[in-house]
PDB file of C-alpha atoms in Angstrom:
ATOM      1  CA  UNK A   1     141.371  80.288 105.434  1.00 56.00           C
ATOM      2  CA  UNK A   2     138.363  81.502 104.668  1.00 58.00           C
ATOM      3  CA  UNK A   3     135.306  79.587 104.554  1.00 62.00           C
ATOM      4  CA  UNK A   4     132.750  81.510 102.225  1.00 69.00           C
ATOM      5  CA  UNK A   5     132.640  83.522  99.410  1.00 85.00           C
ATOM      6  CA  UNK A   6     134.068  87.365 100.185  1.00 90.00           C
ATOM      7  CA  UNK A   7     131.195  89.166  98.125  1.00 94.00           C
ATOM      8  CA  UNK A   8     128.327  87.475 100.569  1.00 95.00           C
ATOM      9  CA  UNK A   9     130.314  87.074 103.923  1.00 94.00           C
ATOM     10  CA  UNK A  10     129.074  88.569 107.115  1.00 95.00           C
ATOM     11  CA  UNK A  11     131.447  90.493 109.430  1.00 94.00           C
ATOM     12  CA  UNK A  12     131.283  87.790 112.342  1.00 94.00           C
ATOM     13  CA  UNK A  13     132.244  85.081 109.529  1.00 91.00           C
ATOM     14  CA  UNK A  14     134.920  86.644 108.002  1.00 87.00           C
ATOM     15  CA  UNK A  15     136.382  87.756 111.595  1.00 87.00           C
ATOM     16  CA  UNK A  16     135.976  83.891 113.091  1.00 86.00           C
ATOM     17  CA  UNK A  17     133.988  81.216 111.116  1.00 85.00           C
ATOM     18  CA  UNK A  18     133.394  79.829 114.536  1.00 87.00           C
ATOM     19  CA  UNK A  19     131.479  82.336 115.655  1.00 86.00           C
ATOM     20  CA  UNK A  20     128.915  81.965 112.597  1.00 90.00           C
ATOM     21  CA  UNK A  21     125.395  80.754 112.746  1.00 94.00           C
ATOM     22  CA  UNK A  22     122.196  81.105 110.600  1.00 95.00           C
ATOM     23  CA  UNK A  23     122.217  84.984 111.255  1.00 96.00           C
ATOM     24  CA  UNK A  24     125.227  84.686 108.954  1.00 96.00           C
ATOM     25  CA  UNK A  25     122.909  83.013 106.247  1.00 95.00           C
ATOM     26  CA  UNK A  26     120.536  85.971 106.507  1.00 97.00           C
ATOM     27  CA  UNK A  27     123.253  88.476 105.919  1.00 97.00           C
ATOM     28  CA  UNK A  28     124.620  86.365 102.755  1.00 96.00           C
ATOM     29  CA  UNK A  29     120.852  86.145 101.538  1.00 96.00           C
ATOM     30  CA  UNK A  30     120.560  89.844 101.802  1.00 97.00           C
ATOM     31  CA  UNK A  31     123.937  90.407  99.986  1.00 97.00           C
ATOM     32  CA  UNK A  32     122.663  87.936  97.177  1.00 96.00           C
ATOM     33  CA  UNK A  33     119.166  89.648  97.261  1.00 96.00           C
ATOM     34  CA  UNK A  34     120.949  93.152  96.814  1.00 96.00           C
ATOM     35  CA  UNK A  35     123.081  91.637  93.751  1.00 96.00           C
ATOM     36  CA  UNK A  36     120.320  90.543  92.004  1.00 94.00           C
ATOM     37  CA  UNK A  37     118.619  93.904  92.214  1.00 94.00           C
ATOM     38  CA  UNK A  38     121.458  96.171  91.796  1.00 94.00           C
ATOM     39  CA  UNK A  39     123.149  93.668  89.170  1.00 95.00           C
ATOM     40  CA  UNK A  40     126.332  93.910  91.298  1.00 96.00           C
ATOM     41  CA  UNK A  41     127.180  92.719  94.843  1.00 96.00           C
ATOM     42  CA  UNK A  42     127.166  95.066  97.788  1.00 97.00           C
ATOM     43  CA  UNK A  43     130.566  96.087  97.684  1.00 97.00           C
ATOM     44  CA  UNK A  44     132.894  95.967  94.586  1.00 95.00           C
ATOM     45  CA  UNK A  45     136.523  95.369  95.633  1.00 95.00           C
ATOM     46  CA  UNK A  46     139.741  93.617  93.903  1.00 93.00           C
ATOM     47  CA  UNK A  47     141.097  93.088  97.502  1.00 94.00           C
ATOM     48  CA  UNK A  48     139.585  90.635  99.602  1.00 92.00           C
ATOM     49  CA  UNK A  49     140.614  92.356 102.974  1.00 93.00           C
ATOM     50  CA  UNK A  50     139.399  95.238 101.701  1.00 95.00           C
ATOM     51  CA  UNK A  51     136.176  93.206 100.564  1.00 95.00           C
ATOM     52  CA  UNK A  52     135.958  91.855 103.998  1.00 94.00           C
ATOM     53  CA  UNK A  53     136.640  95.487 105.921  1.00 95.00           C
ATOM     54  CA  UNK A  54     133.965  97.158 103.708  1.00 96.00           C
ATOM     55  CA  UNK A  55     131.679  93.969 104.542  1.00 96.00           C
ATOM     56  CA  UNK A  56     132.207  95.133 108.583  1.00 96.00           C
ATOM     57  CA  UNK A  57     132.158  98.928 108.428  1.00 96.00           C
ATOM     58  CA  UNK A  58     130.455 100.244 105.344  1.00 97.00           C
ATOM     59  CA  UNK A  59     127.110 100.100 104.223  1.00 95.00           C
ATOM     60  CA  UNK A  60     125.937  99.519 100.366  1.00 95.00           C
ATOM     61  CA  UNK A  61     124.470 102.279  98.150  1.00 96.00           C
ATOM     62  CA  UNK A  62     121.018 102.539  98.969  1.00 96.00           C
ATOM     63  CA  UNK A  63     119.035 100.450  96.496  1.00 93.00           C
ATOM     64  CA  UNK A  64     116.857 103.119  95.342  1.00 93.00           C
ATOM     65  CA  UNK A  65     120.257 104.718  93.690  1.00 95.00           C
ATOM     66  CA  UNK A  66     121.126 101.262  91.960  1.00 94.00           C
ATOM     67  CA  UNK A  67     117.655  99.991  91.122  1.00 93.00           C
ATOM     68  CA  UNK A  68     115.086 102.944  91.249  1.00 92.00           C
ATOM     69  CA  UNK A  69     112.286 100.297  90.397  1.00 91.00           C
ATOM     70  CA  UNK A  70     112.817  98.720  93.679  1.00 92.00           C
ATOM     71  CA  UNK A  71     109.973  98.763  95.925  1.00 90.00           C
ATOM     72  CA  UNK A  72     110.690 101.856  98.563  1.00 85.00           C
ATOM     73  CA  UNK A  73     109.928  99.511 101.484  1.00 94.00           C
ATOM     74  CA  UNK A  74     112.168  97.093 100.593  1.00 96.00           C
ATOM     75  CA  UNK A  75     115.214  99.051 101.590  1.00 96.00           C
ATOM     76  CA  UNK A  76     114.335  98.442 105.225  1.00 97.00           C
ATOM     77  CA  UNK A  77     114.254  94.620 105.117  1.00 98.00           C
ATOM     78  CA  UNK A  78     117.479  94.736 103.088  1.00 97.00           C
ATOM     79  CA  UNK A  79     118.850  96.857 105.748  1.00 98.00           C
ATOM     80  CA  UNK A  80     117.634  94.587 108.765  1.00 98.00           C
ATOM     81  CA  UNK A  81     119.260  91.475 106.617  1.00 98.00           C
ATOM     82  CA  UNK A  82     122.567  92.826 106.304  1.00 98.00           C
ATOM     83  CA  UNK A  83     122.992  94.257 109.797  1.00 98.00           C
ATOM     84  CA  UNK A  84     126.606  94.369 110.822  1.00 97.00           C
ATOM     85  CA  UNK A  85     125.609  92.877 114.279  1.00 97.00           C
ATOM     86  CA  UNK A  86     123.919  89.677 114.120  1.00 97.00           C
ATOM     87  CA  UNK A  87     121.595  90.434 116.922  1.00 97.00           C
ATOM     88  CA  UNK A  88     120.343  93.205 114.449  1.00 98.00           C
ATOM     89  CA  UNK A  89     119.237  91.104 111.717  1.00 98.00           C
ATOM     90  CA  UNK A  90     116.254  88.994 111.023  1.00 98.00           C
ATOM     91  CA  UNK A  91     117.026  85.928 113.451  1.00 97.00           C
ATOM     92  CA  UNK A  92     116.307  83.097 110.932  1.00 95.00           C
ATOM     93  CA  UNK A  93     115.538  82.992 107.539  1.00 94.00           C
ATOM     94  CA  UNK A  94     112.104  82.382 107.923  1.00 93.00           C
ATOM     95  CA  UNK A  95     111.508  85.895 109.691  1.00 96.00           C
ATOM     96  CA  UNK A  96     113.188  87.211 106.774  1.00 96.00           C
ATOM     97  CA  UNK A  97     111.077  85.434 104.121  1.00 93.00           C
ATOM     98  CA  UNK A  98     108.055  86.402 106.053  1.00 93.00           C
ATOM     99  CA  UNK A  99     109.420  89.995 105.929  1.00 96.00           C
ATOM    100  CA  UNK A 100     109.896  89.488 101.809  1.00 94.00           C
ATOM    101  CA  UNK A 101     106.589  88.100 101.451  1.00 91.00           C
ATOM    102  CA  UNK A 102     105.011  91.568 101.414  1.00 90.00           C
ATOM    103  CA  UNK A 103     107.262  92.290  97.908  1.00 90.00           C
ATOM    104  CA  UNK A 104     105.453  89.167  96.267  1.00 85.00           C
ATOM    105  CA  UNK A 105     102.980  89.574  93.986  1.00 80.00           C
ATOM    106  CA  UNK A 106      99.194  88.342  94.885  1.00 76.00           C
ATOM    107  CA  UNK A 107      99.509  84.220  94.704  1.00 67.00           C
ATOM    108  CA  UNK A 108     103.281  84.217  93.870  1.00 64.00           C
ATOM    109  CA  UNK A 109     104.355  82.459  97.197  1.00 59.00           C
ATOM    110  CA  UNK A 110     101.641  79.592  96.767  1.00 61.00           C
ATOM    111  CA  UNK A 111     102.567  78.921  93.057  1.00 58.00           C
ATOM    112  CA  UNK A 112     106.115  78.820  94.163  1.00 56.00           C
ATOM    113  CA  UNK A 113     105.802  76.663  97.023  1.00 57.00           C
ATOM    114  CA  UNK A 114     103.600  74.172  94.599  1.00 57.00           C
ATOM    115  CA  UNK A 115     106.099  74.364  92.125  1.00 59.00           C
ATOM    116  CA  UNK A 116     109.204  73.677  94.588  1.00 56.00           C
ATOM    117  CA  UNK A 117     107.515  70.940  96.935  1.00 54.00           C
ATOM    118  CA  UNK A 118     107.218  68.190  94.929  1.00 56.00           C
ATOM    119  CA  UNK A 119     110.510  68.248  93.649  1.00 54.00           C
ATOM    120  CA  UNK A 120     111.659  68.786  97.108  1.00 54.00           C
ATOM    121  CA  UNK A 121     109.632  65.707  98.687  1.00 55.00           C
ATOM    122  CA  UNK A 122     110.926  63.484  95.655  1.00 57.00           C
ATOM    123  CA  UNK A 123     115.020  64.618  96.455  1.00 50.00           C
TER     124      UNK A 123
END
C-alpha cells in the first residue's frame, strides 16, 4: 500500500514508506512548487508504477521550458529540493524556505508571517 500522493511522492517513500523522513517532505514540497509554477506536476503519467519510476529516475522538464517567467536562479533551488537522494536535498523545510526567500518580493516574508501567525496561535 502506498502512503502519499503519487504525483508528489519522494522516491524513497515509494520504495519503503518506513524510510521516509522530513527530507521526503522537502521533495514533495519541491513537486508542489513545480506544479504551482508549471501548471502541472513534475511528471504526468496515467500509470502509478510508471509515475513512481519517473520520480526515482527522471528529471522533470526544466522550469524555464514550462514557465519562462520563472527567475533563473530558482532552478537550482528546485533541483536540490527534488534531488533523487535524500542526502542531496535540503535537510529541513526551514533550509528550503531560507533558499526560497531570495525569490520573494521585498517585505513579503514579513507580511506573510504577520498574517499567518495570529491565526496559527489561535488554532
